[in-house]
Amino acid sequence: MSFQPTTLNMTFDTSLAYTGDADPALLNQSFGSSTESDPSLYSRYQTPSQATATADDDDNPSQKTAKEANDENPTLPSSSITPKPATSSTFSDFSTTTSPTPVTHLPTLATYDAWAPVYDTDGNMLQAIDDLELATLLPTFLNSVTASFTSTSLPTSQTPDPERTLQILDLGCGTGRNTLKLATHPYPPHLHISITGIDFSAPMLALARAKLASTPLSPAIASTTLHHADAFAAPAPAVLATLPQFDAIISTLVLEHVPLAAFWQRVVWLLKPGGVALVTNMHEEMGRVSQAGFVAGDGRKVRGESWAHGVAETGEVARGCGLEVLGVWERAVEEGDLEGGVGERGRKWVGRRVWFGVLVRKGEV
């Protein structure tokens, strides 16, 4: 499949700050064709100050800048399982400050297993921002993928043919928050589309299965399959060897839990030549002072293992793994977001970048 970047020109949300790190043809209508960053694009955002908040948004922001915190060599919370700062540029340090609320640090899998019952309903601010951006980005991405696939692999029968089936993967699908969007997108009805999801949390996958089973899917969907596996484990889980290579991959709010090289190497392995991936993640300006987590029923904050990956660093490692970076976007919380799904829990983050997205393509071989 050959991706057609020019079909993505029209509908990307211009509330995003464009980093300039993208194919000019991809973005020339929304962001200008310069391959250099345009400082005016950032004028709407104040320089984010350091904020001591977790992803459950219950801490108070401080006034330190990210640079000041870096200069002071911030330390991690005391825990044998929380990642320690690494000397490799693949990892970024993050800091936390003392909170009056008890905090429990767990391995990422245990965190998400415990989070599953309330994951879709606990008012997580970053998920809300992700949903707002994907409302535009994901349909545009899927429309471009299907247009390209149709031009090269038009089915000639009504029987799904694996060789002519558009293969889409939700990598780290969790509760199926976006898997369901993949399966209900209004694809051209003549296409045969297979949706696959992979996640390491059994409770999360149970919720995803229930969503797919109870929702009418697009007529173009030939199959939906969910696999319980840690896609980033080394060695790779056996189930990965049974999967096809994918025309398109999405991975949303997963990258922060995986070292960059391990993440992008797996994406390369799973993509077909010419395949594309849309990845979203917590922005480093949030990640340096925040970790994904939730408030348990007893009031404890539960946090998993996280890395605060830099935007530039993320693109550099993707290129080093053989991917072409087609687009990079950054998103700050705005006042209008507070009444647009983000809620008051996002107020402390107004003017601060909390989210970024990356669009990559695997080269044709």
Short mmCIF file of C-alpha atoms in Angstrom, two decimals:
data_model
loop_
_atom_site.label_atom_id
_atom_site.label_comp_id
_atom_site.label_asym_id
_atom_site.label_seq_id
_atom_site.Cartn_x
_atom_site.Cartn_y
_atom_site.Cartn_z
CA MET A 1 0.00 0.00 0.00
CA SER A 2 1.31 3.42 -0.88
CA PHE A 3 0.17 6.22 1.40
CA GLN A 4 -1.06 9.40 -0.27
CA PRO A 5 -0.06 12.27 2.02
CA THR A 6 -1.72 14.97 -0.03
CA THR A 7 -5.14 13.61 0.96
CA LEU A 8 -4.45 14.72 4.52
CA ASN A 9 -4.16 18.40 3.67
CA MET A 10 -7.61 19.68 4.36
CA THR A 11 -8.98 18.68 7.73
CA PHE A 12 -6.31 18.60 10.42
CA ASP A 13 -7.32 20.72 13.41
CA THR A 14 -5.43 23.99 13.19
CA SER A 15 -5.68 24.41 16.96
CA LEU A 16 -2.64 22.17 17.02
CA ALA A 17 0.78 23.75 17.08
CA TYR A 18 2.73 22.45 14.11
CA THR A 19 6.37 21.70 14.84
CA GLY A 20 7.52 22.00 11.25
CA ASP A 21 8.72 18.40 11.30
CA ALA A 22 6.57 17.07 8.47
CA ASP A 23 6.24 16.43 4.78
CA PRO A 24 5.33 19.86 3.31
CA ALA A 25 2.88 18.30 0.85
CA LEU A 26 1.11 16.66 3.75
CA LEU A 27 0.33 19.83 5.62
CA ASN A 28 0.67 22.79 3.29
CA GLN A 29 -2.99 23.80 3.50
CA SER A 30 -3.25 23.78 7.28
CA PHE A 31 0.20 24.76 8.52
CA GLY A 32 2.23 26.21 5.66
CA SER A 33 4.87 24.46 3.59
CA SER A 34 7.97 25.49 5.51
CA THR A 35 10.11 22.66 6.78
CA GLU A 36 11.34 24.87 9.62
CA SER A 37 9.40 25.62 12.79
CA ASP A 38 7.45 28.88 12.63
CA PRO A 39 7.74 30.68 15.99
CA SER A 40 4.44 32.45 15.35
CA LEU A 41 2.67 29.13 15.64
CA TYR A 42 3.62 29.03 19.30
CA SER A 43 2.63 32.61 20.10
CA ARG A 44 -0.77 31.43 21.34
CA TYR A 45 0.92 29.40 24.07
CA GLN A 46 2.80 30.76 27.03
CA THR A 47 5.99 28.97 27.91
CA PRO A 48 4.66 26.16 30.07
CA SER A 49 5.64 26.40 33.71
CA GLN A 50 6.46 23.27 35.64
CA ALA A 51 3.30 21.69 37.08
CA THR A 52 3.21 19.09 39.80
CA ALA A 53 0.20 17.12 38.62
CA THR A 54 -0.40 13.47 37.92
CA ALA A 55 -2.58 12.18 35.15
CA ASP A 56 -5.35 12.00 37.73
CA ASP A 57 -4.98 15.79 37.95
CA ASP A 58 -5.18 16.19 41.72
CA ASP A 59 -1.92 18.01 42.48
CA ASN A 60 -1.28 21.75 42.27
CA PRO A 61 0.95 23.38 39.65
CA SER A 62 4.25 24.95 40.64
CA GLN A 63 6.00 27.84 38.97
CA LYS A 64 9.24 26.20 37.86
CA THR A 65 9.98 25.90 34.18
CA ALA A 66 10.90 22.55 32.66
CA LYS A 67 14.42 23.86 32.01
CA GLU A 68 14.88 24.87 35.65
CA ALA A 69 13.73 21.47 36.79
CA ASN A 70 16.15 19.78 34.41
CA ASP A 71 19.01 21.94 35.60
CA GLU A 72 18.34 20.83 39.17
CA ASN A 73 18.61 17.15 38.14
CA PRO A 74 15.17 16.10 39.45
CA THR A 75 14.83 12.77 41.19
CA LEU A 76 12.16 10.13 40.83
CA PRO A 77 9.85 8.98 43.59
CA SER A 78 11.36 6.36 45.82
CA SER A 79 10.32 3.02 44.34
CA SER A 80 12.11 -0.08 43.21
CA ILE A 81 9.82 -0.41 40.21
CA THR A 82 9.59 3.16 38.96
CA PRO A 83 12.05 3.66 36.07
CA LYS A 84 15.25 5.42 37.08
CA PRO A 85 16.71 8.21 34.93
CA ALA A 86 18.70 6.72 32.10
CA THR A 87 21.85 8.11 30.58
CA SER A 88 20.70 7.24 27.06
CA SER A 89 18.85 9.94 25.16
CA THR A 90 16.21 7.34 24.46
CA PHE A 91 14.81 8.08 27.91
CA SER A 92 13.81 11.40 29.46
CA ASP A 93 13.72 12.13 33.18
CA PHE A 94 10.60 13.28 34.95
CA SER A 95 10.12 14.69 38.43
CA THR A 96 7.47 14.58 41.08
CA THR A 97 6.92 16.50 44.26
CA THR A 98 5.54 15.48 47.60
CA SER A 99 1.76 15.24 47.67
CA PRO A 100 -0.47 14.95 50.74
CA THR A 101 -2.35 12.19 48.93
CA PRO A 102 -0.81 8.71 49.37
CA VAL A 103 0.77 7.44 46.15
CA THR A 104 1.25 3.80 45.21
CA HIS A 105 3.71 2.97 42.44
CA LEU A 106 2.92 -0.21 40.54
CA PRO A 107 4.20 -1.91 37.40
CA THR A 108 2.35 -0.61 34.37
CA LEU A 109 0.41 -3.83 33.85
CA ALA A 110 -0.85 -3.88 37.44
CA THR A 111 -1.79 -0.21 37.15
CA TYR A 112 -3.91 -0.73 34.04
CA ASP A 113 -5.51 -3.91 35.38
CA ALA A 114 -6.65 -1.95 38.44
CA TRP A 115 -7.60 1.11 36.36
CA ALA A 116 -9.77 -0.83 33.90
CA PRO A 117 -13.14 -0.58 35.74
CA VAL A 118 -13.04 3.25 35.75
CA TYR A 119 -10.71 3.96 32.83
CA ASP A 120 -13.47 5.19 30.53
CA THR A 121 -15.37 7.16 33.17
CA ASP A 122 -12.90 8.77 35.59
CA GLY A 123 -12.67 12.08 33.74
CA ASN A 124 -9.03 11.74 32.69
CA MET A 125 -7.98 15.05 31.18
CA LEU A 126 -5.40 13.70 28.73
CA GLN A 127 -7.84 11.14 27.36
CA ALA A 128 -10.28 14.00 26.77
CA ILE A 129 -7.67 15.97 24.80
CA ASP A 130 -6.79 12.83 22.86
CA ASP A 131 -10.46 12.31 22.00
CA LEU A 132 -10.81 15.92 20.87
CA GLU A 133 -7.85 15.69 18.52
CA LEU A 134 -8.67 12.22 17.20
CA ALA A 135 -12.16 13.39 16.31
CA THR A 136 -10.45 15.04 13.34
CA LEU A 137 -7.14 13.25 12.98
CA LEU A 138 -8.43 9.68 13.00
CA PRO A 139 -11.13 9.99 10.30
CA THR A 140 -8.69 11.91 8.11
CA PHE A 141 -6.05 9.25 8.63
CA LEU A 142 -8.47 6.41 7.86
CA ASN A 143 -9.89 8.14 4.79
CA SER A 144 -6.39 8.60 3.40
CA VAL A 145 -5.44 5.00 4.13
CA THR A 146 -8.58 3.62 2.49
CA ALA A 147 -8.23 5.88 -0.54
CA SER A 148 -4.70 4.67 -1.09
CA PHE A 149 -5.67 1.04 -0.53
CA THR A 150 -8.61 1.29 -2.94
CA SER A 151 -6.36 2.60 -5.69
CA THR A 152 -4.03 -0.39 -5.42
CA SER A 153 -6.06 -3.32 -4.03
CA LEU A 154 -9.67 -3.06 -5.16
CA PRO A 155 -11.48 -6.32 -4.32
CA THR A 156 -13.14 -8.13 -7.22
CA SER A 157 -15.47 -10.31 -5.13
CA GLN A 158 -17.64 -10.05 -2.04
CA THR A 159 -15.63 -12.76 -0.26
CA PRO A 160 -12.94 -11.36 2.06
CA ASP A 161 -9.52 -12.21 0.69
CA PRO A 162 -6.64 -11.86 3.19
CA GLU A 163 -4.40 -10.71 0.36
CA ARG A 164 -6.85 -7.90 -0.42
CA THR A 165 -8.06 -7.08 3.06
CA LEU A 166 -7.06 -3.75 4.55
CA GLN A 167 -5.31 -4.61 7.81
CA ILE A 168 -5.53 -2.06 10.64
CA LEU A 169 -4.00 -2.49 14.11
CA ASP A 170 -4.74 -0.73 17.39
CA LEU A 171 -1.44 -1.22 19.21
CA GLY A 172 -2.10 -1.07 22.96
CA CYS A 173 -5.86 -0.93 22.45
CA GLY A 174 -6.81 -0.95 26.14
CA THR A 175 -10.58 -0.76 26.67
CA GLY A 176 -11.17 -0.31 22.95
CA ARG A 177 -11.67 3.45 23.22
CA ASN A 178 -10.30 3.89 19.72
CA THR A 179 -10.66 0.31 18.46
CA LEU A 180 -14.39 0.98 18.37
CA LYS A 181 -13.79 4.11 16.29
CA LEU A 182 -11.78 2.03 13.83
CA ALA A 183 -14.55 -0.55 13.58
CA THR A 184 -17.39 1.96 13.13
CA HIS A 185 -15.73 4.37 10.70
CA PRO A 186 -17.79 4.86 7.50
CA TYR A 187 -15.47 3.02 5.12
CA PRO A 188 -16.41 2.52 1.47
CA PRO A 189 -18.69 -0.55 1.61
CA HIS A 190 -16.83 -2.44 -1.13
CA LEU A 191 -13.71 -2.72 1.04
CA HIS A 192 -12.82 -5.69 3.24
CA ILE A 193 -11.25 -4.44 6.47
CA SER A 194 -9.79 -6.40 9.36
CA ILE A 195 -9.37 -4.67 12.72
CA THR A 196 -6.88 -6.12 15.20
CA GLY A 197 -6.24 -4.97 18.75
CA ILE A 198 -3.40 -5.96 21.08
CA ASP A 199 -3.11 -5.18 24.77
CA PHE A 200 -1.39 -6.69 27.79
CA SER A 201 -4.24 -6.03 30.24
CA ALA A 202 -6.89 -8.75 30.36
CA PRO A 203 -9.44 -6.56 32.23
CA MET A 204 -8.98 -3.81 29.65
CA LEU A 205 -9.44 -6.27 26.77
CA ALA A 206 -12.61 -7.67 28.35
CA LEU A 207 -14.11 -4.19 28.15
CA ALA A 208 -12.96 -3.79 24.55
CA ARG A 209 -14.57 -7.11 23.59
CA ALA A 210 -17.84 -6.07 25.21
CA LYS A 211 -17.87 -2.79 23.29
CA LEU A 212 -17.26 -4.49 19.95
CA ALA A 213 -19.87 -7.16 20.66
CA SER A 214 -22.57 -4.63 21.56
CA THR A 215 -22.02 -2.08 18.79
CA PRO A 216 -23.08 -2.28 15.11
CA LEU A 217 -19.89 -2.20 13.05
CA SER A 218 -19.19 -0.76 9.63
CA PRO A 219 -20.43 -3.00 6.78
CA ALA A 220 -16.86 -3.06 5.46
CA ILE A 221 -15.52 -4.81 8.56
CA ALA A 222 -14.60 -8.38 7.67
CA SER A 223 -13.27 -9.26 11.13
CA THR A 224 -12.30 -7.88 14.52
CA THR A 225 -9.72 -9.73 16.62
CA LEU A 226 -8.30 -8.87 20.03
CA HIS A 227 -5.11 -10.45 21.35
CA HIS A 228 -3.95 -10.57 24.96
CA ALA A 229 -0.19 -10.01 24.73
CA ASP A 230 2.56 -7.57 25.63
CA ALA A 231 3.42 -6.37 22.15
CA PHE A 232 6.65 -4.75 23.35
CA ALA A 233 8.05 -7.69 25.28
CA ALA A 234 11.44 -9.13 24.38
CA PRO A 235 11.48 -11.67 22.96
CA ALA A 236 8.32 -10.90 21.05
CA PRO A 237 5.26 -12.89 22.14
CA ALA A 238 4.44 -15.83 19.88
CA VAL A 239 1.12 -14.35 18.80
CA LEU A 240 2.89 -11.56 16.90
CA ALA A 241 4.36 -14.12 14.52
CA THR A 242 0.83 -15.19 13.57
CA LEU A 243 -0.28 -11.69 12.58
CA PRO A 244 -0.20 -10.19 9.10
CA GLN A 245 1.76 -7.04 8.45
CA PHE A 246 -0.51 -4.04 8.73
CA ASP A 247 -1.41 -1.31 6.27
CA ALA A 248 -2.10 1.09 9.13
CA ILE A 249 -1.45 1.23 12.86
CA ILE A 250 -2.78 3.53 15.54
CA SER A 251 -1.33 3.66 19.04
CA THR A 252 -2.82 6.18 21.43
CA LEU A 253 -1.39 7.17 24.82
CA VAL A 254 0.81 4.08 24.90
CA LEU A 255 4.25 5.38 23.96
CA GLU A 256 4.92 6.94 27.37
CA HIS A 257 5.10 3.45 28.87
CA VAL A 258 7.67 2.05 26.44
CA PRO A 259 11.29 2.97 25.62
CA LEU A 260 11.36 4.77 22.29
CA ALA A 261 13.56 2.33 20.39
CA ALA A 262 11.51 -0.67 21.54
CA PHE A 263 8.29 1.05 20.50
CA TRP A 264 9.39 2.12 17.03
CA GLN A 265 11.17 -1.14 16.28
CA ARG A 266 7.93 -2.99 16.96
CA VAL A 267 5.99 -0.57 14.75
CA VAL A 268 8.46 -1.18 11.92
CA TRP A 269 8.15 -4.93 12.40
CA LEU A 270 4.33 -4.80 12.29
CA LEU A 271 3.91 -2.40 9.34
CA LYS A 272 3.83 -3.41 5.70
CA PRO A 273 6.26 -1.59 3.43
CA GLY A 274 4.52 1.69 2.68
CA GLY A 275 2.30 1.31 5.75
CA VAL A 276 1.56 4.24 8.04
CA ALA A 277 1.14 4.72 11.78
CA LEU A 278 -0.59 7.45 13.79
CA VAL A 279 0.76 7.68 17.34
CA THR A 280 -0.39 9.98 20.14
CA ASN A 281 1.27 10.51 23.49
CA MET A 282 1.58 12.65 26.60
CA HIS A 283 3.72 15.70 25.83
CA GLU A 284 7.02 15.90 27.69
CA GLU A 285 5.97 19.20 29.28
CA MET A 286 3.28 17.25 31.08
CA GLY A 287 5.24 14.02 31.37
CA ARG A 288 8.16 15.57 33.24
CA VAL A 289 5.87 16.31 36.16
CA SER A 290 3.09 13.80 35.66
CA GLN A 291 2.58 10.08 35.27
CA ALA A 292 -0.39 8.14 33.97
CA GLY A 293 -2.52 6.93 36.82
CA PHE A 294 -5.80 7.19 38.67
CA VAL A 295 -7.29 7.62 42.12
CA ALA A 296 -8.30 4.32 43.69
CA GLY A 297 -11.44 3.85 45.73
CA ASP A 298 -9.53 4.33 48.98
CA GLY A 299 -8.18 7.70 47.82
CA ARG A 300 -4.67 6.53 46.92
CA LYS A 301 -3.10 7.71 43.69
CA VAL A 302 -1.95 4.74 41.64
CA ARG A 303 0.83 5.39 39.15
CA GLY A 304 2.49 3.17 36.59
CA GLU A 305 5.92 3.29 34.98
CA SER A 306 6.41 6.15 32.52
CA TRP A 307 8.97 7.94 30.36
CA ALA A 308 8.67 11.61 29.39
CA HIS A 309 9.66 11.27 25.75
CA GLY A 310 10.62 14.51 24.03
CA VAL A 311 8.86 15.39 20.78
CA ALA A 312 12.08 15.88 18.81
CA GLU A 313 13.64 12.80 20.39
CA THR A 314 10.60 10.73 19.42
CA GLY A 315 10.99 11.72 15.78
CA GLU A 316 14.73 11.14 15.80
CA VAL A 317 14.39 7.61 17.14
CA ALA A 318 11.60 6.85 14.66
CA ARG A 319 13.88 7.91 11.81
CA GLY A 320 16.71 5.88 13.26
CA CYS A 321 14.45 2.83 13.11
CA GLY A 322 13.83 3.41 9.40
CA LEU A 323 10.57 5.35 9.48
CA GLU A 324 9.76 8.55 7.62
CA VAL A 325 8.20 11.19 9.85
CA LEU A 326 5.33 12.75 7.89
CA GLY A 327 3.86 14.95 10.58
CA VAL A 328 4.25 16.03 14.20
CA TRP A 329 1.66 18.04 16.15
CA GLU A 330 1.57 19.45 19.64
CA ARG A 331 -1.47 20.46 21.65
CA ALA A 332 -1.90 22.76 24.64
CA VAL A 333 -4.96 22.95 26.83
CA GLU A 334 -7.07 26.01 26.01
CA GLU A 335 -9.73 27.80 28.02
CA GLY A 336 -12.39 26.58 25.62
CA ASP A 337 -11.45 22.98 26.31
CA LEU A 338 -12.69 23.24 29.88
CA GLU A 339 -16.28 23.27 28.62
CA GLY A 340 -15.56 21.04 25.65
CA GLY A 341 -15.03 17.72 27.38
CA VAL A 342 -11.85 18.39 29.34
CA GLY A 343 -13.57 19.84 32.39
CA GLU A 344 -12.27 21.82 35.33
CA ARG A 345 -9.56 19.25 36.02
CA GLY A 346 -7.77 20.68 33.00
CA ARG A 347 -7.68 24.25 34.29
CA LYS A 348 -4.20 23.96 35.81
CA TRP A 349 -2.91 22.92 32.38
CA VAL A 350 -4.30 25.86 30.38
CA GLY A 351 -1.51 27.23 28.19
CA ARG A 352 0.63 24.12 28.70
CA ARG A 353 1.31 21.53 26.04
CA VAL A 354 0.06 18.15 27.20
CA TRP A 355 -0.32 16.08 24.01
CA PHE A 356 1.48 15.38 20.77
CA GLY A 357 0.84 13.25 17.73
CA VAL A 358 3.22 11.70 15.20
CA LEU A 359 2.48 10.35 11.74
CA VAL A 360 5.08 8.00 10.27
CA ARG A 361 5.47 5.82 7.20
CA LYS A 362 7.55 2.72 6.60
CA GLY A 363 9.53 2.91 3.39
CA GLU A 364 8.74 0.80 0.36
CA VAL A 365 11.21 -2.07 0.05
#
